[in-house]
Each structure stands twice: as structure tokens, then as C-alpha cells.
PDB file of C-alpha atoms and ligand atoms in Angstrom:
ATOM      1  CA  UNK A   1     -31.833  62.797 -18.091  1.00 47.00           C
ATOM      2  CA  UNK A   2     -33.050  59.322 -18.929  1.00 55.00           C
ATOM      3  CA  UNK A   3     -33.789  58.761 -22.601  1.00 66.00           C
ATOM      4  CA  UNK A   4     -37.095  57.239 -23.664  1.00 68.00           C
ATOM      5  CA  UNK A   5     -35.306  54.000 -24.650  1.00 75.00           C
ATOM      6  CA  UNK A   6     -33.680  53.773 -21.223  1.00 76.00           C
ATOM      7  CA  UNK A   7     -37.066  53.567 -19.529  1.00 80.00           C
ATOM      8  CA  UNK A   8     -37.878  50.398 -21.501  1.00 89.00           C
ATOM      9  CA  UNK A   9     -34.474  48.681 -21.609  1.00 95.00           C
ATOM     10  CA  UNK A  10     -31.154  49.379 -19.921  1.00 96.00           C
ATOM     11  CA  UNK A  11     -28.608  50.914 -22.288  1.00 97.00           C
ATOM     12  CA  UNK A  12     -24.991  51.209 -21.230  1.00 98.00           C
ATOM     13  CA  UNK A  13     -22.772  53.234 -23.589  1.00 98.00           C
ATOM     14  CA  UNK A  14     -19.214  51.900 -23.951  1.00 98.00           C
ATOM     15  CA  UNK A  15     -17.704  55.296 -23.124  1.00 98.00           C
ATOM     16  CA  UNK A  16     -15.832  55.251 -26.453  1.00 98.00           C
ATOM     17  CA  UNK A  17     -16.838  57.059 -29.650  1.00 98.00           C
ATOM     18  CA  UNK A  18     -19.629  54.576 -30.352  1.00 98.00           C
ATOM     19  CA  UNK A  19     -21.261  51.402 -29.067  1.00 98.00           C
ATOM     20  CA  UNK A  20     -23.560  50.440 -26.200  1.00 98.00           C
ATOM     21  CA  UNK A  21     -24.480  47.284 -24.282  1.00 98.00           C
ATOM     22  CA  UNK A  22     -28.014  46.065 -23.780  1.00 98.00           C
ATOM     23  CA  UNK A  23     -28.015  43.243 -21.241  1.00 94.00           C
ATOM     24  CA  UNK A  24     -31.589  42.844 -20.076  1.00 93.00           C
ATOM     25  CA  UNK A  25     -33.249  41.512 -23.234  1.00 97.00           C
ATOM     26  CA  UNK A  26     -33.478  37.833 -24.230  1.00 97.00           C
ATOM     27  CA  UNK A  27     -33.514  37.905 -28.022  1.00 98.00           C
ATOM     28  CA  UNK A  28     -34.583  34.267 -28.364  1.00 97.00           C
ATOM     29  CA  UNK A  29     -38.072  35.339 -27.168  1.00 95.00           C
ATOM     30  CA  UNK A  30     -40.647  37.427 -29.006  1.00 94.00           C
ATOM     31  CA  UNK A  31     -40.076  41.132 -28.277  1.00 96.00           C
ATOM     32  CA  UNK A  32     -42.737  43.699 -27.384  1.00 96.00           C
ATOM     33  CA  UNK A  33     -43.178  46.621 -29.778  1.00 96.00           C
ATOM     34  CA  UNK A  34     -41.906  49.158 -27.241  1.00 96.00           C
ATOM     35  CA  UNK A  35     -38.738  47.084 -26.755  1.00 97.00           C
ATOM     36  CA  UNK A  36     -38.154  46.904 -30.518  1.00 97.00           C
ATOM     37  CA  UNK A  37     -38.668  50.678 -30.758  1.00 97.00           C
ATOM     38  CA  UNK A  38     -36.243  51.264 -27.864  1.00 97.00           C
ATOM     39  CA  UNK A  39     -33.607  49.022 -29.477  1.00 98.00           C
ATOM     40  CA  UNK A  40     -34.022  50.871 -32.785  1.00 98.00           C
ATOM     41  CA  UNK A  41     -33.626  54.272 -31.093  1.00 97.00           C
ATOM     42  CA  UNK A  42     -30.566  53.076 -29.169  1.00 98.00           C
ATOM     43  CA  UNK A  43     -29.068  51.713 -32.389  1.00 98.00           C
ATOM     44  CA  UNK A  44     -29.517  55.102 -34.114  1.00 98.00           C
ATOM     45  CA  UNK A  45     -27.964  56.861 -31.138  1.00 98.00           C
ATOM     46  CA  UNK A  46     -25.018  54.527 -30.445  1.00 98.00           C
ATOM     47  CA  UNK A  47     -24.442  53.052 -33.968  1.00 98.00           C
ATOM     48  CA  UNK A  48     -23.335  49.652 -32.618  1.00 99.00           C
ATOM     49  CA  UNK A  49     -25.242  47.596 -30.028  1.00 98.00           C
ATOM     50  CA  UNK A  50     -23.916  44.577 -28.166  1.00 98.00           C
ATOM     51  CA  UNK A  51     -26.214  42.002 -26.547  1.00 98.00           C
ATOM     52  CA  UNK A  52     -24.158  39.648 -24.362  1.00 98.00           C
ATOM     53  CA  UNK A  53     -24.897  36.090 -23.175  1.00 98.00           C
ATOM     54  CA  UNK A  54     -27.539  35.349 -25.787  1.00 98.00           C
ATOM     55  CA  UNK A  55     -28.457  31.847 -26.865  1.00 98.00           C
ATOM     56  CA  UNK A  56     -29.663  32.030 -30.453  1.00 98.00           C
ATOM     57  CA  UNK A  57     -30.090  29.455 -33.186  1.00 98.00           C
ATOM     58  CA  UNK A  58     -30.158  30.422 -36.869  1.00 98.00           C
ATOM     59  CA  UNK A  59     -33.950  30.808 -36.851  1.00 97.00           C
ATOM     60  CA  UNK A  60     -33.705  33.226 -33.864  1.00 98.00           C
ATOM     61  CA  UNK A  61     -30.972  35.237 -35.568  1.00 98.00           C
ATOM     62  CA  UNK A  62     -32.993  35.532 -38.775  1.00 98.00           C
ATOM     63  CA  UNK A  63     -36.192  36.407 -36.860  1.00 98.00           C
ATOM     64  CA  UNK A  64     -34.448  39.114 -34.801  1.00 98.00           C
ATOM     65  CA  UNK A  65     -32.767  40.617 -37.884  1.00 98.00           C
ATOM     66  CA  UNK A  66     -36.089  40.708 -39.774  1.00 97.00           C
ATOM     67  CA  UNK A  67     -37.540  43.013 -37.126  1.00 97.00           C
ATOM     68  CA  UNK A  68     -35.524  45.772 -38.800  1.00 97.00           C
ATOM     69  CA  UNK A  69     -36.391  44.997 -42.432  1.00 97.00           C
ATOM     70  CA  UNK A  70     -36.104  42.522 -45.246  1.00 97.00           C
ATOM     71  CA  UNK A  71     -32.817  40.581 -45.294  1.00 97.00           C
ATOM     72  CA  UNK A  72     -30.222  40.575 -48.036  1.00 93.00           C
ATOM     73  CA  UNK A  73     -28.817  37.246 -49.138  1.00 91.00           C
ATOM     74  CA  UNK A  74     -25.295  36.525 -47.885  1.00 89.00           C
ATOM     75  CA  UNK A  75     -22.613  38.058 -50.147  1.00 80.00           C
ATOM     76  CA  UNK A  76     -20.728  36.048 -52.774  1.00 76.00           C
ATOM     77  CA  UNK A  77     -17.883  34.171 -51.087  1.00 73.00           C
ATOM     78  CA  UNK A  78     -14.526  33.148 -52.560  1.00 72.00           C
ATOM     79  CA  UNK A  79     -15.876  29.587 -53.054  1.00 75.00           C
ATOM     80  CA  UNK A  80     -19.113  30.880 -54.597  1.00 76.00           C
ATOM     81  CA  UNK A  81     -21.069  28.490 -52.359  1.00 78.00           C
ATOM     82  CA  UNK A  82     -24.003  29.218 -50.057  1.00 82.00           C
ATOM     83  CA  UNK A  83     -22.801  28.183 -46.621  1.00 84.00           C
ATOM     84  CA  UNK A  84     -26.102  27.207 -44.943  1.00 91.00           C
ATOM     85  CA  UNK A  85     -28.545  26.044 -47.653  1.00 89.00           C
ATOM     86  CA  UNK A  86     -31.598  26.355 -45.309  1.00 94.00           C
ATOM     87  CA  UNK A  87     -30.617  29.962 -44.538  1.00 95.00           C
ATOM     88  CA  UNK A  88     -29.077  31.563 -47.648  1.00 94.00           C
ATOM     89  CA  UNK A  89     -29.286  34.921 -45.828  1.00 95.00           C
ATOM     90  CA  UNK A  90     -26.715  33.756 -43.253  1.00 96.00           C
ATOM     91  CA  UNK A  91     -23.024  34.268 -43.942  1.00 95.00           C
ATOM     92  CA  UNK A  92     -20.759  32.011 -41.880  1.00 96.00           C
ATOM     93  CA  UNK A  93     -17.636  33.884 -40.789  1.00 96.00           C
ATOM     94  CA  UNK A  94     -15.114  31.240 -39.800  1.00 96.00           C
ATOM     95  CA  UNK A  95     -11.602  29.835 -40.172  1.00 97.00           C
ATOM     96  CA  UNK A  96     -12.753  26.274 -39.359  1.00 96.00           C
ATOM     97  CA  UNK A  97     -12.143  23.591 -41.974  1.00 95.00           C
ATOM     98  CA  UNK A  98     -13.993  20.294 -42.259  1.00 92.00           C
ATOM     99  CA  UNK A  99     -12.307  17.677 -44.474  1.00 91.00           C
ATOM    100  CA  UNK A 100      -9.939  20.378 -45.717  1.00 90.00           C
ATOM    101  CA  UNK A 101     -12.791  22.661 -46.806  1.00 90.00           C
ATOM    102  CA  UNK A 102     -13.612  25.999 -45.086  1.00 90.00           C
ATOM    103  CA  UNK A 103     -17.044  26.148 -43.486  1.00 93.00           C
ATOM    104  CA  UNK A 104     -17.100  29.936 -43.822  1.00 92.00           C
ATOM    105  CA  UNK A 105     -15.544  33.181 -45.028  1.00 91.00           C
ATOM    106  CA  UNK A 106     -12.659  35.482 -44.060  1.00 91.00           C
ATOM    107  CA  UNK A 107     -10.355  32.749 -42.666  1.00 93.00           C
ATOM    108  CA  UNK A 108      -8.131  33.823 -39.788  1.00 96.00           C
ATOM    109  CA  UNK A 109      -6.620  36.862 -41.484  1.00 93.00           C
ATOM    110  CA  UNK A 110      -6.871  40.491 -40.631  1.00 95.00           C
ATOM    111  CA  UNK A 111      -9.947  42.048 -42.243  1.00 94.00           C
ATOM    112  CA  UNK A 112      -9.259  45.624 -43.313  1.00 95.00           C
ATOM    113  CA  UNK A 113     -11.528  48.555 -42.429  1.00 97.00           C
ATOM    114  CA  UNK A 114     -14.734  48.424 -44.463  1.00 97.00           C
ATOM    115  CA  UNK A 115     -18.471  48.968 -44.619  1.00 96.00           C
ATOM    116  CA  UNK A 116     -20.294  45.760 -45.479  1.00 94.00           C
ATOM    117  CA  UNK A 117     -21.129  45.366 -49.170  1.00 92.00           C
ATOM    118  CA  UNK A 118     -20.440  49.028 -49.990  1.00 96.00           C
ATOM    119  CA  UNK A 119     -19.544  47.733 -53.476  1.00 95.00           C
ATOM    120  CA  UNK A 120     -23.253  47.231 -54.330  1.00 94.00           C
ATOM    121  CA  UNK A 121     -25.654  50.022 -55.331  1.00 95.00           C
ATOM    122  CA  UNK A 122     -27.814  49.619 -52.242  1.00 95.00           C
ATOM    123  CA  UNK A 123     -25.692  48.298 -49.368  1.00 95.00           C
ATOM    124  CA  UNK A 124     -27.339  46.752 -46.289  1.00 96.00           C
ATOM    125  CA  UNK A 125     -28.271  49.216 -43.560  1.00 97.00           C
ATOM    126  CA  UNK A 126     -27.644  46.811 -40.680  1.00 98.00           C
ATOM    127  CA  UNK A 127     -25.369  43.852 -40.029  1.00 98.00           C
ATOM    128  CA  UNK A 128     -25.966  41.381 -37.164  1.00 98.00           C
ATOM    129  CA  UNK A 129     -23.001  39.225 -36.120  1.00 98.00           C
ATOM    130  CA  UNK A 130     -23.480  36.457 -33.555  1.00 98.00           C
ATOM    131  CA  UNK A 131     -20.621  34.494 -31.998  1.00 98.00           C
ATOM    132  CA  UNK A 132     -20.767  30.714 -31.566  1.00 98.00           C
ATOM    133  CA  UNK A 133     -17.069  30.017 -30.959  1.00 98.00           C
ATOM    134  CA  UNK A 134     -14.256  32.525 -30.418  1.00 98.00           C
ATOM    135  CA  UNK A 135     -10.502  32.279 -29.763  1.00 97.00           C
ATOM    136  CA  UNK A 136      -9.018  33.126 -26.368  1.00 96.00           C
ATOM    137  CA  UNK A 137      -6.974  35.797 -28.032  1.00 96.00           C
ATOM    138  CA  UNK A 138      -7.130  37.790 -31.278  1.00 97.00           C
ATOM    139  CA  UNK A 139     -10.023  38.170 -33.690  1.00 98.00           C
ATOM    140  CA  UNK A 140     -11.293  41.368 -32.014  1.00 98.00           C
ATOM    141  CA  UNK A 141     -13.579  43.518 -34.173  1.00 98.00           C
ATOM    142  CA  UNK A 142     -13.185  47.304 -34.097  1.00 98.00           C
ATOM    143  CA  UNK A 143     -15.655  49.956 -35.164  1.00 99.00           C
ATOM    144  CA  UNK A 144     -15.398  53.589 -36.298  1.00 98.00           C
ATOM    145  CA  UNK A 145     -17.965  56.361 -35.862  1.00 99.00           C
ATOM    146  CA  UNK A 146     -18.103  57.965 -39.297  1.00 98.00           C
ATOM    147  CA  UNK A 147     -20.361  60.839 -38.159  1.00 98.00           C
ATOM    148  CA  UNK A 148     -17.646  61.849 -35.714  1.00 98.00           C
ATOM    149  CA  UNK A 149     -14.983  61.423 -38.401  1.00 98.00           C
ATOM    150  CA  UNK A 150     -16.943  63.714 -40.729  1.00 98.00           C
ATOM    151  CA  UNK A 151     -17.614  66.313 -38.051  1.00 98.00           C
ATOM    152  CA  UNK A 152     -13.922  66.501 -37.126  1.00 98.00           C
ATOM    153  CA  UNK A 153     -12.723  67.130 -40.703  1.00 98.00           C
ATOM    154  CA  UNK A 154     -11.182  70.552 -41.389  1.00 97.00           C
ATOM    155  CA  UNK A 155     -13.612  72.883 -43.262  1.00 98.00           C
ATOM    156  CA  UNK A 156     -11.255  72.957 -46.228  1.00 97.00           C
ATOM    157  CA  UNK A 157     -11.349  69.137 -46.614  1.00 98.00           C
ATOM    158  CA  UNK A 158     -15.134  69.142 -46.259  1.00 98.00           C
ATOM    159  CA  UNK A 159     -15.329  71.636 -49.101  1.00 97.00           C
ATOM    160  CA  UNK A 160     -13.041  69.490 -51.288  1.00 97.00           C
ATOM    161  CA  UNK A 161     -15.048  66.278 -50.836  1.00 98.00           C
ATOM    162  CA  UNK A 162     -18.524  67.777 -50.842  1.00 95.00           C
ATOM    163  CA  UNK A 163     -20.451  66.482 -53.871  1.00 96.00           C
ATOM    164  CA  UNK A 164     -17.689  64.041 -54.904  1.00 98.00           C
ATOM    165  CA  UNK A 165     -18.284  60.336 -55.464  1.00 98.00           C
ATOM    166  CA  UNK A 166     -15.941  57.394 -54.969  1.00 98.00           C
ATOM    167  CA  UNK A 167     -15.865  53.883 -56.345  1.00 97.00           C
ATOM    168  CA  UNK A 168     -16.071  50.857 -54.038  1.00 97.00           C
ATOM    169  CA  UNK A 169     -14.276  47.717 -55.250  1.00 95.00           C
ATOM    170  CA  UNK A 170     -16.481  44.655 -55.812  1.00 94.00           C
ATOM    171  CA  UNK A 171     -13.683  42.265 -56.725  1.00 93.00           C
ATOM    172  CA  UNK A 172     -12.290  41.419 -53.263  1.00 91.00           C
ATOM    173  CA  UNK A 173     -13.599  40.866 -49.757  1.00 88.00           C
ATOM    174  CA  UNK A 174     -12.236  42.646 -46.678  1.00 85.00           C
ATOM    175  CA  UNK A 175      -9.611  39.934 -46.159  1.00 85.00           C
ATOM    176  CA  UNK A 176      -8.326  40.641 -49.677  1.00 86.00           C
ATOM    177  CA  UNK A 177      -9.659  37.405 -51.201  1.00 88.00           C
ATOM    178  CA  UNK A 178     -10.924  37.618 -54.796  1.00 90.00           C
ATOM    179  CA  UNK A 179     -14.643  36.860 -55.082  1.00 89.00           C
ATOM    180  CA  UNK A 180     -15.839  34.035 -57.290  1.00 89.00           C
ATOM    181  CA  UNK A 181     -16.393  35.440 -60.801  1.00 91.00           C
ATOM    182  CA  UNK A 182     -13.907  38.366 -60.374  1.00 92.00           C
ATOM    183  CA  UNK A 183     -10.659  36.418 -60.991  1.00 93.00           C
ATOM    184  CA  UNK A 184     -10.031  38.484 -64.150  1.00 93.00           C
ATOM    185  CA  UNK A 185      -9.449  41.609 -61.991  1.00 92.00           C
ATOM    186  CA  UNK A 186      -7.010  39.987 -59.556  1.00 91.00           C
ATOM    187  CA  UNK A 187      -3.980  41.651 -61.198  1.00 91.00           C
ATOM    188  CA  UNK A 188      -5.625  44.904 -62.298  1.00 91.00           C
ATOM    189  CA  UNK A 189      -3.833  47.905 -60.793  1.00 89.00           C
ATOM    190  CA  UNK A 190      -5.945  50.729 -62.280  1.00 92.00           C
ATOM    191  CA  UNK A 191      -8.835  51.258 -59.847  1.00 93.00           C
ATOM    192  CA  UNK A 192     -10.914  52.883 -62.620  1.00 93.00           C
ATOM    193  CA  UNK A 193     -11.095  49.538 -64.447  1.00 94.00           C
ATOM    194  CA  UNK A 194     -12.309  47.471 -61.498  1.00 94.00           C
ATOM    195  CA  UNK A 195     -16.083  46.971 -61.122  1.00 93.00           C
ATOM    196  CA  UNK A 196     -17.901  48.406 -58.129  1.00 96.00           C
ATOM    197  CA  UNK A 197     -20.571  50.891 -57.048  1.00 97.00           C
ATOM    198  CA  UNK A 198     -20.206  54.689 -56.953  1.00 98.00           C
ATOM    199  CA  UNK A 199     -21.305  56.434 -53.755  1.00 98.00           C
ATOM    200  CA  UNK A 200     -20.988  59.996 -52.395  1.00 98.00           C
ATOM    201  CA  UNK A 201     -18.016  60.567 -50.059  1.00 98.00           C
ATOM    202  CA  UNK A 202     -20.362  62.388 -47.692  1.00 98.00           C
ATOM    203  CA  UNK A 203     -23.759  60.817 -47.046  1.00 98.00           C
ATOM    204  CA  UNK A 204     -26.807  61.854 -45.042  1.00 97.00           C
ATOM    205  CA  UNK A 205     -28.334  59.185 -42.817  1.00 97.00           C
ATOM    206  CA  UNK A 206     -31.971  58.666 -43.833  1.00 96.00           C
ATOM    207  CA  UNK A 207     -33.218  58.373 -40.219  1.00 96.00           C
ATOM    208  CA  UNK A 208     -30.958  60.580 -38.132  1.00 97.00           C
ATOM    209  CA  UNK A 209     -30.312  63.225 -40.806  1.00 97.00           C
ATOM    210  CA  UNK A 210     -26.662  63.356 -39.690  1.00 98.00           C
ATOM    211  CA  UNK A 211     -23.847  63.569 -42.219  1.00 98.00           C
ATOM    212  CA  UNK A 212     -21.189  60.861 -42.330  1.00 98.00           C
ATOM    213  CA  UNK A 213     -17.926  60.297 -44.155  1.00 98.00           C
ATOM    214  CA  UNK A 214     -18.592  57.294 -46.401  1.00 98.00           C
ATOM    215  CA  UNK A 215     -15.330  55.563 -47.330  1.00 98.00           C
ATOM    216  CA  UNK A 216     -16.427  51.921 -47.636  1.00 97.00           C
ATOM    217  CA  UNK A 217     -13.118  50.202 -48.391  1.00 96.00           C
ATOM    218  CA  UNK A 218      -9.643  51.460 -49.243  1.00 96.00           C
ATOM    219  CA  UNK A 219      -8.256  48.948 -51.708  1.00 94.00           C
ATOM    220  CA  UNK A 220      -8.927  49.991 -55.323  1.00 95.00           C
ATOM    221  CA  UNK A 221     -10.855  53.051 -54.153  1.00 97.00           C
ATOM    222  CA  UNK A 222     -11.030  55.942 -56.613  1.00 98.00           C
ATOM    223  CA  UNK A 223     -12.480  59.458 -56.431  1.00 98.00           C
ATOM    224  CA  UNK A 224     -14.389  60.481 -59.550  1.00 97.00           C
ATOM    225  CA  UNK A 225     -12.898  63.113 -61.831  1.00 95.00           C
ATOM    226  CA  UNK A 226      -9.383  63.064 -60.330  1.00 97.00           C
ATOM    227  CA  UNK A 227      -6.147  61.581 -61.604  1.00 97.00           C
ATOM    228  CA  UNK A 228      -5.407  58.257 -59.920  1.00 97.00           C
ATOM    229  CA  UNK A 229      -2.414  59.896 -58.180  1.00 97.00           C
ATOM    230  CA  UNK A 230      -4.470  62.787 -56.748  1.00 98.00           C
ATOM    231  CA  UNK A 231      -7.265  60.421 -55.783  1.00 98.00           C
ATOM    232  CA  UNK A 232      -4.757  58.237 -53.905  1.00 98.00           C
ATOM    233  CA  UNK A 233      -3.382  61.249 -52.006  1.00 98.00           C
ATOM    234  CA  UNK A 234      -6.839  62.438 -50.947  1.00 98.00           C
ATOM    235  CA  UNK A 235      -8.016  58.939 -50.040  1.00 98.00           C
ATOM    236  CA  UNK A 236      -4.895  58.364 -47.931  1.00 98.00           C
ATOM    237  CA  UNK A 237      -5.535  61.637 -46.130  1.00 98.00           C
ATOM    238  CA  UNK A 238      -9.204  60.808 -45.461  1.00 98.00           C
ATOM    239  CA  UNK A 239      -8.390  57.276 -44.284  1.00 98.00           C
ATOM    240  CA  UNK A 240      -5.611  58.468 -41.958  1.00 98.00           C
ATOM    241  CA  UNK A 241      -8.125  60.860 -40.391  1.00 98.00           C
ATOM    242  CA  UNK A 242     -11.085  58.446 -40.123  1.00 98.00           C
ATOM    243  CA  UNK A 243      -9.135  55.592 -38.548  1.00 98.00           C
ATOM    244  CA  UNK A 244      -7.871  57.632 -35.562  1.00 98.00           C
ATOM    245  CA  UNK A 245      -8.476  56.107 -32.113  1.00 98.00           C
ATOM    246  CA  UNK A 246     -10.767  59.062 -31.231  1.00 98.00           C
ATOM    247  CA  UNK A 247     -13.496  57.597 -33.438  1.00 98.00           C
ATOM    248  CA  UNK A 248     -13.028  53.949 -32.433  1.00 98.00           C
ATOM    249  CA  UNK A 249     -14.371  51.198 -30.183  1.00 98.00           C
ATOM    250  CA  UNK A 250     -12.980  47.637 -29.939  1.00 98.00           C
ATOM    251  CA  UNK A 251     -15.179  44.600 -29.385  1.00 98.00           C
ATOM    252  CA  UNK A 252     -13.547  41.631 -27.607  1.00 98.00           C
ATOM    253  CA  UNK A 253     -15.800  38.686 -28.359  1.00 98.00           C
ATOM    254  CA  UNK A 254     -17.359  36.286 -25.894  1.00 98.00           C
ATOM    255  CA  UNK A 255     -19.484  33.346 -26.961  1.00 98.00           C
ATOM    256  CA  UNK A 256     -23.131  34.456 -27.159  1.00 98.00           C
ATOM    257  CA  UNK A 257     -22.421  38.077 -28.151  1.00 98.00           C
ATOM    258  CA  UNK A 258     -24.729  39.522 -30.769  1.00 98.00           C
ATOM    259  CA  UNK A 259     -23.298  42.736 -32.214  1.00 99.00           C
ATOM    260  CA  UNK A 260     -25.529  44.835 -34.446  1.00 98.00           C
ATOM    261  CA  UNK A 261     -24.134  47.774 -36.396  1.00 98.00           C
ATOM    262  CA  UNK A 262     -25.364  50.560 -38.649  1.00 98.00           C
ATOM    263  CA  UNK A 263     -23.530  50.241 -41.949  1.00 98.00           C
ATOM    264  CA  UNK A 264     -24.484  53.740 -43.053  1.00 98.00           C
ATOM    265  CA  UNK A 265     -22.371  55.533 -40.468  1.00 98.00           C
ATOM    266  CA  UNK A 266     -19.705  53.038 -39.292  1.00 98.00           C
ATOM    267  CA  UNK A 267     -16.781  51.010 -40.580  1.00 98.00           C
ATOM    268  CA  UNK A 268     -15.232  47.941 -38.975  1.00 98.00           C
ATOM    269  CA  UNK A 269     -12.145  45.751 -39.147  1.00 98.00           C
ATOM    270  CA  UNK A 270     -10.970  42.527 -37.542  1.00 98.00           C
ATOM    271  CA  UNK A 271      -7.651  41.472 -36.058  1.00 98.00           C
ATOM    272  CA  UNK A 272      -6.011  38.300 -37.311  1.00 97.00           C
ATOM    273  CA  UNK A 273      -5.921  35.313 -34.950  1.00 98.00           C
ATOM    274  CA  UNK A 274      -4.107  31.992 -34.602  1.00 98.00           C
ATOM    275  CA  UNK A 275      -5.402  29.537 -37.197  1.00 96.00           C
ATOM    276  CA  UNK A 276      -5.110  26.699 -34.636  1.00 97.00           C
ATOM    277  CA  UNK A 277      -7.968  28.253 -32.674  1.00 97.00           C
ATOM    278  CA  UNK A 278     -11.596  28.101 -33.829  1.00 97.00           C
ATOM    279  CA  UNK A 279     -13.754  31.134 -34.522  1.00 98.00           C
ATOM    280  CA  UNK A 280     -17.336  30.755 -35.805  1.00 98.00           C
ATOM    281  CA  UNK A 281     -19.830  33.606 -36.185  1.00 98.00           C
ATOM    282  CA  UNK A 282     -23.114  33.772 -38.074  1.00 98.00           C
ATOM    283  CA  UNK A 283     -24.037  36.983 -39.837  1.00 97.00           C
ATOM    284  CA  UNK A 284     -27.181  38.472 -41.352  1.00 97.00           C
ATOM    285  CA  UNK A 285     -27.605  41.761 -43.198  1.00 96.00           C
ATOM    286  CA  UNK A 286     -30.750  43.887 -43.413  1.00 97.00           C
ATOM    287  CA  UNK A 287     -31.447  45.529 -46.772  1.00 96.00           C
ATOM    288  CA  UNK A 288     -30.985  49.271 -47.048  1.00 92.00           C
ATOM    289  CA  UNK A 289     -34.119  51.029 -48.200  1.00 80.00           C
ATOM    290  CA  UNK A 290     -32.272  53.398 -50.487  1.00 82.00           C
ATOM    291  CA  UNK A 291     -28.859  53.982 -51.970  1.00 90.00           C
ATOM    292  CA  UNK A 292     -26.479  56.180 -49.970  1.00 91.00           C
ATOM    293  CA  UNK A 293     -27.096  59.889 -50.664  1.00 94.00           C
TER     294      UNK A 293
HETATM  295  C1  OGA B   1     -18.313  40.820 -41.194  1.00 76.42           C
HETATM  296  C2  OGA B   1     -16.968  41.127 -40.708  1.00 76.42           C
HETATM  297  C3  OGA B   1     -15.590  40.750 -38.836  1.00 76.42           C
HETATM  298  C4  OGA B   1     -15.340  39.685 -37.860  1.00 76.42           C
HETATM  299  O1  OGA B   1     -18.828  39.761 -40.843  1.00 76.42           O
HETATM  300  O2  OGA B   1     -18.876  41.652 -41.902  1.00 76.42           O
HETATM  301  O3  OGA B   1     -16.358  42.040 -41.159  1.00 76.42           O
HETATM  302  O4  OGA B   1     -15.116  40.018 -36.712  1.00 76.42           O
HETATM  303  N1  OGA B   1     -16.553  40.352 -39.722  1.00 76.42           N
HETATM  304  O5  OGA B   1     -15.335  38.510 -38.221  1.00 76.42           O
HETATM  305 MN1   MN B   2     -17.712  43.205 -42.485  1.00 76.42          MN
END
């Protein structure tokens, strides 16, 4: 049966655990209300949407992102600088250097599995990532369906984590770089002493009502009320489960791809790539309307 969204726009699921392509919408133009509604429904259903062959400037990216809510400012980078002063809501993700200085964040390293800004009290609900330049090889971004990860947990594990909260490290980004202002925690090994937000390990999505495993980021994670050793054992077990290929889809970037994900029920990571190649993406993040519950 055709879904309501499919009558308005063409939605092609990736065939993996999450993700769908929408190829018949030009996002540089104003969108009709029924198209916006269809995109929103498809996003709730597929968790990650990819729009290929777009041609967007920063104003287009910001305008499209604002259709889904107010934007958060770009997160604090390792340099502490705002990358595009006219658009402080845009984070530049890039390894490119001009006069020896990086134009963006995350370099060319591997970025570990994470949910964007899970270290704040009210993380963004949506992230939009648009590619301007990408390497021939490497730098793929992978996604995990955290509803599916939750649903596949053994009953016993669900019982253990139900009602428990975990801490999400603020001090480092997903490439392991220390954020400006958090240098004092660079050598701290006790996760209980590192600043960050507390969130439930199991959350309920405010729109879909589905339950998801909410892990956020592994480094310096800590489950409330446990010894650090027991917390490490349980976190390792949950991470080994959630990062299985069954729950995963890999995005191979082309120039002009806009990928839009739901931060409340997904995680993502990025492969490293050769630092001699150039990779430039522009990112926005839409404010979450509530803290994860
Ligand atoms: C991000 C991120 C991955 C990438 O921008 O939030 O994790 O592919 N980027 O660069
Ligand atoms: Mn990210």
C-alpha cells in the first residue's frame, strides 16, 4: 500500500535498517505545505533522509532546516571560534586548512558513534548535513536505528536498564578532541568527575511514541548508581549490541547530498579519510522541544 507521503513525494527506502532517498524535491525552492508534511512523516518513519543532487547555499540550508523548528547555534569547537560569522548556526565539518588554520571541525579522523550534542540537557532533534566537497574514498557516514536496537534487546537487559540514567561527556567531540574550555578534564579518567548531561538509557520519542536505546557517546559514559567497573561492563554490552550491522546503514557521500537525521532515535559515526583529499560539509541542528524522556 502506498503511504500518504508517497502520494506527494517519492520515497525510496534504502533496504537497510534505516534511511530513505527522496529524489524529486528541489530544496532550494520554497516547498508546499503538503510536501513539508510528507517529508516530516517520511523522516519519522525512516529516521534518516537523503536528498541527492541538491544545490544549496548557506541561506537555503538554514531556510530548509528552519522548516522543522528553531535552530541551535553550532556547538563549541576545539578552536572556540564561530566558523561562519554570518551563520553562527552552521557548523563547518572539514579537514581543509587555509594558511595552516582549519576551516572546520572533526579533521580527517574517524568520528566515533554518537548522537549529536547528547552532552547538553536538551539535544537537537534533527541534524542536517550538506556536502560541498567529498573525497573519492573514505569519509563515509554510518547510521544506527536505535529503536531497532532497543527492540532486539533481551528482556532481562531491558529490565536492567529501565529507569536508569547515564551521563554524556561534554568535554570532547566525536573525534576525541577536547572542546575549548574543557582542557582541565583532558586527563581525567573517572567518568563521574567529567561534566555532561544525564539522560535516560531508554527514551520515548515525542512524536512516534516508540522507545529507543539512548547511548549518546561511549567515551566517559557512566550509568548512575553503579560502580564504574559495573557501569563499564554494562555499557560495553549495550554498545556491542547497538552497533551490530543489523541496525546499520552506510552513507557514501556525493557532492550535493543533504542528509537529515533524527537525533532522538539514531547514532552515527564517520570513517577516517586521507588528509590530502578535501572534505567540506555544512551542518545545521534543529532544537529539540524537550529533554529526552
Ligand atoms: C556531524 C558528524 C559526520 C561526518 O556533523 O555531526 O558527525 O560525516 N559528521 O562528517
Ligand atoms: Mn555528529
